[in-house]
Amino acid sequence: HKDPHILLPARSSNAQEGVNKKKLTERKKKAHDHVEIVVGTVHASPQGGLIGCLAQNLMVKFNSESSVEIIKRLGIDDEDANNNDDGSLTVMELGPGNGFSLKELIATNKCKRIYGIEISERFRTLLHGKYSDEIKDGLLSIHENDAKNLDFLEDSTIDALYALNVIYFLDPLDAYLTEIHRICKPGAKVVFGVSDAVKSNDDAVFVNQDWEECVSKMKLSGFFSDVDLSDDMELGMFSFAFISGIVNNKPN
């Protein structure tokens, strides 16, 4: 028999907040895995039959086109990009997922070093298998860091940075923009690829679903110039856009 007057100690608000934050982080990791399927990546076990085959082909086409487009918008193939034409760029992708965009980036032959920041263990394992040669050769490295804390990099290391279907999860966005500004060289181009396909999802997980607001935050940060939101592109059944900016000089 328990004395009804004896109360168990309540979980502290800080402890409960920590639990809630951890649960939300896990939901974001799962959503990151899922969005690769929702907006264009072939799932490891696609649906069988004719419908599954058609869906797989559509997803491959979408992901291939969006990957080509974001690397194109990064501008590293331009003649005067970063005053570099000798394959010595250092480039970062946030959330490479299945590695479609990495394939396009590597094919440019413009990079001496590529960093992939991937919080999903499943995708890190896949990338280590898919790009084992590039990792062994020192061209590519895959890191599990949260992109708001890239303390393994010195200031002004990165020549260009991009992220496809990732900005939705960067919360608070200002903290990530601060770290991006720190690690990027002045003049580096930053490009986020976004799709309207995510806008019906849980906004507690897909936090950044308003592209104009993302543009506004980039401008207000003071870290970027020439911030731009592209016109929508139609890729298969999806609408896609690109948010870009140029990293400003660092304060003395």
mmCIF file of C-alpha atoms in Angstrom, residues 1-221:
data_model
loop_
_atom_site.group_PDB
_atom_site.id
_atom_site.type_symbol
_atom_site.label_atom_id
_atom_site.label_comp_id
_atom_site.label_asym_id
_atom_site.label_seq_id
_atom_site.Cartn_x
_atom_site.Cartn_y
_atom_site.Cartn_z
ATOM 1 C CA HIS A 1 0.000 0.000 0.000
ATOM 2 C CA LYS A 2 1.424 3.353 -1.068
ATOM 3 C CA ASP A 3 0.943 6.468 0.997
ATOM 4 C CA PRO A 4 -0.935 8.869 -1.323
ATOM 5 C CA HIS A 5 0.786 11.776 0.380
ATOM 6 C CA ILE A 6 4.233 10.624 -0.696
ATOM 7 C CA LEU A 7 5.037 12.235 -4.041
ATOM 8 C CA LEU A 8 7.715 11.052 -6.380
ATOM 9 C CA PRO A 9 10.178 13.788 -7.346
ATOM 10 C CA ALA A 10 9.039 15.494 -10.508
ATOM 11 C CA ARG A 11 11.332 15.514 -13.498
ATOM 12 C CA SER A 12 13.010 18.913 -13.616
ATOM 13 C CA SER A 13 11.937 21.234 -16.404
ATOM 14 C CA ASN A 14 15.501 21.272 -17.725
ATOM 15 C CA ALA A 15 15.605 17.479 -17.820
ATOM 16 C CA GLN A 16 12.230 17.294 -19.557
ATOM 17 C CA GLU A 17 13.333 19.932 -22.035
ATOM 18 C CA GLY A 18 16.421 17.844 -22.761
ATOM 19 C CA VAL A 19 14.299 14.739 -23.377
ATOM 20 C CA ASN A 20 11.961 16.640 -25.683
ATOM 21 C CA LYS A 21 14.891 18.133 -27.589
ATOM 22 C CA LYS A 22 16.458 14.692 -28.027
ATOM 23 C CA LYS A 23 13.179 13.263 -29.334
ATOM 24 C CA LEU A 24 12.811 16.124 -31.811
ATOM 25 C CA THR A 25 16.395 15.636 -33.001
ATOM 26 C CA GLU A 26 15.668 11.964 -33.647
ATOM 27 C CA ARG A 27 12.504 12.903 -35.556
ATOM 28 C CA LYS A 28 14.561 15.262 -37.706
ATOM 29 C CA LYS A 29 17.117 12.540 -38.443
ATOM 30 C CA LYS A 30 14.336 10.173 -39.484
ATOM 31 C CA ALA A 31 12.731 12.918 -41.574
ATOM 32 C CA HIS A 32 16.064 13.616 -43.252
ATOM 33 C CA ASP A 33 16.246 9.943 -44.224
ATOM 34 C CA HIS A 34 12.634 10.019 -45.408
ATOM 35 C CA VAL A 35 12.842 13.224 -47.435
ATOM 36 C CA GLU A 36 15.481 11.618 -49.636
ATOM 37 C CA ILE A 37 12.703 9.258 -50.708
ATOM 38 C CA VAL A 38 9.866 11.785 -50.795
ATOM 39 C CA VAL A 39 11.615 14.224 -53.110
ATOM 40 C CA GLY A 40 13.649 12.006 -55.293
ATOM 41 C CA THR A 41 16.058 9.388 -53.983
ATOM 42 C CA VAL A 42 15.518 5.711 -54.677
ATOM 43 C CA HIS A 43 14.762 3.866 -51.459
ATOM 44 C CA ALA A 44 16.941 0.879 -50.602
ATOM 45 C CA SER A 45 13.898 -1.388 -51.054
ATOM 46 C CA PRO A 46 11.596 0.226 -53.635
ATOM 47 C CA GLN A 47 8.125 -1.113 -54.238
ATOM 48 C CA GLY A 48 8.127 -4.046 -56.616
ATOM 49 C CA GLY A 49 6.234 -4.511 -59.864
ATOM 50 C CA LEU A 50 5.525 -2.069 -62.662
ATOM 51 C CA ILE A 51 4.447 0.760 -60.334
ATOM 52 C CA GLY A 52 7.586 0.373 -58.254
ATOM 53 C CA CYS A 53 9.728 0.364 -61.390
ATOM 54 C CA LEU A 54 8.070 3.515 -62.741
ATOM 55 C CA ALA A 55 8.402 5.258 -59.364
ATOM 56 C CA GLN A 56 12.053 4.280 -59.169
ATOM 57 C CA ASN A 57 12.757 5.625 -62.658
ATOM 58 C CA LEU A 58 10.951 8.869 -61.844
ATOM 59 C CA MET A 59 12.911 9.277 -58.621
ATOM 60 C CA VAL A 60 16.230 8.628 -60.354
ATOM 61 C CA LYS A 61 15.374 11.191 -63.026
ATOM 62 C CA PHE A 62 14.309 13.793 -60.450
ATOM 63 C CA ASN A 63 17.322 13.293 -58.230
ATOM 64 C CA SER A 64 19.711 13.290 -61.166
ATOM 65 C CA GLU A 65 18.283 16.534 -62.569
ATOM 66 C CA SER A 66 18.220 18.350 -59.229
ATOM 67 C CA SER A 67 21.782 17.227 -58.459
ATOM 68 C CA VAL A 68 23.059 18.420 -61.830
ATOM 69 C CA GLU A 69 21.251 21.720 -61.365
ATOM 70 C CA ILE A 70 22.578 22.509 -57.878
ATOM 71 C CA ILE A 71 26.182 21.810 -58.917
ATOM 72 C CA LYS A 72 25.630 24.004 -61.964
ATOM 73 C CA ARG A 73 24.302 26.806 -59.744
ATOM 74 C CA LEU A 74 27.327 26.471 -57.481
ATOM 75 C CA GLY A 75 29.249 27.987 -60.381
ATOM 76 C CA ILE A 76 32.496 26.103 -59.900
ATOM 77 C CA ASP A 77 32.668 25.314 -63.619
ATOM 78 C CA ASP A 78 32.606 29.018 -64.497
ATOM 79 C CA GLU A 79 35.871 30.229 -65.999
ATOM 80 C CA ASP A 80 36.491 32.769 -63.246
ATOM 81 C CA ALA A 81 34.915 30.843 -60.363
ATOM 82 C CA ASN A 82 36.945 31.631 -57.253
ATOM 83 C CA ASN A 83 39.808 32.466 -59.649
ATOM 84 C CA ASN A 84 40.386 28.731 -59.737
ATOM 85 C CA ASP A 85 40.783 26.447 -62.716
ATOM 86 C CA ASP A 86 43.330 23.937 -61.453
ATOM 87 C CA GLY A 87 41.180 21.538 -59.438
ATOM 88 C CA SER A 88 42.065 22.928 -56.039
ATOM 89 C CA LEU A 89 38.684 23.918 -54.625
ATOM 90 C CA THR A 90 37.504 22.840 -51.172
ATOM 91 C CA VAL A 91 33.744 22.208 -51.264
ATOM 92 C CA MET A 92 31.212 21.089 -48.662
ATOM 93 C CA GLU A 93 27.834 19.404 -49.020
ATOM 94 C CA LEU A 94 25.425 19.412 -46.096
ATOM 95 C CA GLY A 95 23.335 16.229 -46.048
ATOM 96 C CA PRO A 96 24.655 14.321 -49.084
ATOM 97 C CA GLY A 97 22.218 11.459 -48.413
ATOM 98 C CA ASN A 98 22.633 8.822 -51.126
ATOM 99 C CA GLY A 99 25.412 10.807 -52.790
ATOM 100 C CA PHE A 100 23.822 11.788 -56.110
ATOM 101 C CA SER A 101 25.136 15.363 -55.925
ATOM 102 C CA LEU A 102 28.577 14.193 -54.777
ATOM 103 C CA LYS A 103 28.838 12.206 -58.010
ATOM 104 C CA GLU A 104 28.162 15.355 -60.040
ATOM 105 C CA LEU A 105 30.602 17.387 -57.955
ATOM 106 C CA ILE A 106 33.419 14.864 -58.255
ATOM 107 C CA ALA A 107 32.873 14.703 -62.028
ATOM 108 C CA THR A 108 33.735 18.411 -62.379
ATOM 109 C CA ASN A 109 37.379 17.612 -61.452
ATOM 110 C CA LYS A 110 37.531 21.008 -59.746
ATOM 111 C CA CYS A 111 38.006 19.822 -56.169
ATOM 112 C CA LYS A 112 41.038 18.916 -54.125
ATOM 113 C CA ARG A 113 38.921 18.302 -51.008
ATOM 114 C CA ILE A 114 35.233 17.569 -50.438
ATOM 115 C CA TYR A 115 33.530 17.427 -47.043
ATOM 116 C CA GLY A 116 30.185 15.649 -46.639
ATOM 117 C CA ILE A 117 28.289 16.478 -43.434
ATOM 118 C CA GLU A 118 25.752 13.700 -42.826
ATOM 119 C CA ILE A 119 23.900 13.152 -39.538
ATOM 120 C CA SER A 120 22.232 9.929 -40.709
ATOM 121 C CA GLU A 121 24.209 6.803 -39.813
ATOM 122 C CA ARG A 122 22.417 4.882 -42.561
ATOM 123 C CA PHE A 123 23.557 7.336 -45.211
ATOM 124 C CA ARG A 124 27.088 7.602 -43.793
ATOM 125 C CA THR A 125 27.418 3.821 -44.134
ATOM 126 C CA LEU A 126 26.080 3.956 -47.691
ATOM 127 C CA LEU A 127 28.442 6.795 -48.667
ATOM 128 C CA HIS A 128 31.486 5.044 -47.227
ATOM 129 C CA GLY A 129 30.697 2.068 -49.435
ATOM 130 C CA LYS A 130 29.770 4.053 -52.535
ATOM 131 C CA TYR A 131 32.770 6.389 -52.440
ATOM 132 C CA SER A 132 35.384 4.190 -50.792
ATOM 133 C CA ASP A 133 38.019 5.012 -53.435
ATOM 134 C CA GLU A 134 37.536 8.775 -53.118
ATOM 135 C CA ILE A 135 37.688 8.509 -49.324
ATOM 136 C CA LYS A 136 40.842 6.372 -49.462
ATOM 137 C CA ASP A 137 42.471 8.857 -51.853
ATOM 138 C CA GLY A 138 41.727 11.749 -49.484
ATOM 139 C CA LEU A 139 39.439 13.573 -51.903
ATOM 140 C CA LEU A 140 36.293 13.008 -49.812
ATOM 141 C CA SER A 141 35.583 12.703 -46.109
ATOM 142 C CA ILE A 142 32.216 12.068 -44.438
ATOM 143 C CA HIS A 143 31.465 13.614 -41.025
ATOM 144 C CA GLU A 144 28.619 13.049 -38.579
ATOM 145 C CA ASN A 145 28.715 16.574 -37.113
ATOM 146 C CA ASP A 146 25.678 18.755 -36.754
ATOM 147 C CA ALA A 147 26.385 21.501 -39.283
ATOM 148 C CA LYS A 148 26.099 24.243 -36.670
ATOM 149 C CA ASN A 149 29.274 22.900 -35.048
ATOM 150 C CA LEU A 150 32.023 22.132 -37.567
ATOM 151 C CA ASP A 151 34.862 22.691 -35.147
ATOM 152 C CA PHE A 152 37.185 20.341 -37.023
ATOM 153 C CA LEU A 153 37.511 23.074 -39.678
ATOM 154 C CA GLU A 154 39.462 26.296 -39.389
ATOM 155 C CA ASP A 155 37.924 29.634 -40.328
ATOM 156 C CA SER A 156 37.729 30.467 -44.052
ATOM 157 C CA THR A 157 38.368 26.933 -45.326
ATOM 158 C CA ILE A 158 35.513 26.327 -47.785
ATOM 159 C CA ASP A 159 35.357 27.718 -51.343
ATOM 160 C CA ALA A 160 31.747 26.678 -52.009
ATOM 161 C CA LEU A 161 28.947 25.038 -50.012
ATOM 162 C CA TYR A 162 25.625 23.538 -51.000
ATOM 163 C CA ALA A 163 22.752 21.561 -49.519
ATOM 164 C CA LEU A 164 19.906 19.807 -51.314
ATOM 165 C CA ASN A 165 16.706 19.257 -49.287
ATOM 166 C CA VAL A 166 18.409 20.136 -46.005
ATOM 167 C CA ILE A 167 17.560 23.728 -45.068
ATOM 168 C CA TYR A 168 14.156 22.549 -43.800
ATOM 169 C CA PHE A 169 15.828 20.977 -40.751
ATOM 170 C CA LEU A 170 18.317 23.722 -39.826
ATOM 171 C CA ASP A 171 16.910 25.047 -36.566
ATOM 172 C CA PRO A 172 17.632 27.704 -35.575
ATOM 173 C CA LEU A 173 18.684 28.720 -39.073
ATOM 174 C CA ASP A 174 20.671 31.696 -37.749
ATOM 175 C CA ALA A 175 23.038 29.372 -35.854
ATOM 176 C CA TYR A 176 23.783 27.372 -38.998
ATOM 177 C CA LEU A 177 24.289 30.507 -41.084
ATOM 178 C CA THR A 178 26.780 31.763 -38.485
ATOM 179 C CA GLU A 179 28.838 28.573 -38.745
ATOM 180 C CA ILE A 180 28.621 28.543 -42.553
ATOM 181 C CA HIS A 181 29.940 32.102 -42.586
ATOM 182 C CA ARG A 182 32.799 31.116 -40.279
ATOM 183 C CA ILE A 183 34.038 28.150 -42.307
ATOM 184 C CA CYS A 184 33.586 29.705 -45.768
ATOM 185 C CA LYS A 185 36.063 31.970 -47.491
ATOM 186 C CA PRO A 186 34.906 35.469 -48.441
ATOM 187 C CA GLY A 187 33.394 35.202 -51.918
ATOM 188 C CA ALA A 188 32.318 31.577 -51.447
ATOM 189 C CA LYS A 189 28.957 30.725 -52.973
ATOM 190 C CA VAL A 190 26.318 29.027 -50.823
ATOM 191 C CA VAL A 191 23.335 27.303 -52.459
ATOM 192 C CA PHE A 192 20.331 25.606 -50.841
ATOM 193 C CA GLY A 193 18.042 23.473 -53.008
ATOM 194 C CA VAL A 194 14.421 23.321 -51.808
ATOM 195 C CA SER A 195 11.255 21.543 -52.911
ATOM 196 C CA ASP A 196 7.593 22.332 -52.320
ATOM 197 C CA ALA A 197 7.099 18.600 -51.782
ATOM 198 C CA VAL A 198 7.929 19.040 -48.077
ATOM 199 C CA LYS A 199 5.355 21.726 -47.340
ATOM 200 C CA SER A 200 2.648 19.317 -46.187
ATOM 201 C CA ASN A 201 4.931 17.819 -43.526
ATOM 202 C CA ASP A 202 5.174 18.448 -39.781
ATOM 203 C CA ASP A 203 6.468 22.000 -39.336
ATOM 204 C CA ALA A 204 7.971 21.083 -35.972
ATOM 205 C CA VAL A 205 10.429 18.936 -37.928
ATOM 206 C CA PHE A 206 10.460 20.671 -41.319
ATOM 207 C CA VAL A 207 10.998 24.020 -39.641
ATOM 208 C CA ASN A 208 11.981 26.129 -42.633
ATOM 209 C CA GLN A 209 9.250 25.835 -45.256
ATOM 210 C CA ASP A 210 8.964 29.514 -46.224
ATOM 211 C CA TRP A 211 11.644 30.237 -48.825
ATOM 212 C CA GLU A 212 11.162 34.008 -48.641
ATOM 213 C CA GLU A 213 11.724 33.878 -44.877
ATOM 214 C CA CYS A 214 14.937 31.902 -45.420
ATOM 215 C CA VAL A 215 16.106 34.577 -47.868
ATOM 216 C CA SER A 216 15.225 37.272 -45.335
ATOM 217 C CA LYS A 217 17.228 35.548 -42.592
ATOM 218 C CA MET A 218 20.250 35.240 -44.865
ATOM 219 C CA LYS A 219 20.050 38.946 -45.682
ATOM 220 C CA LEU A 220 19.484 40.030 -42.083
ATOM 221 C CA SER A 221 22.421 37.947 -40.847
#
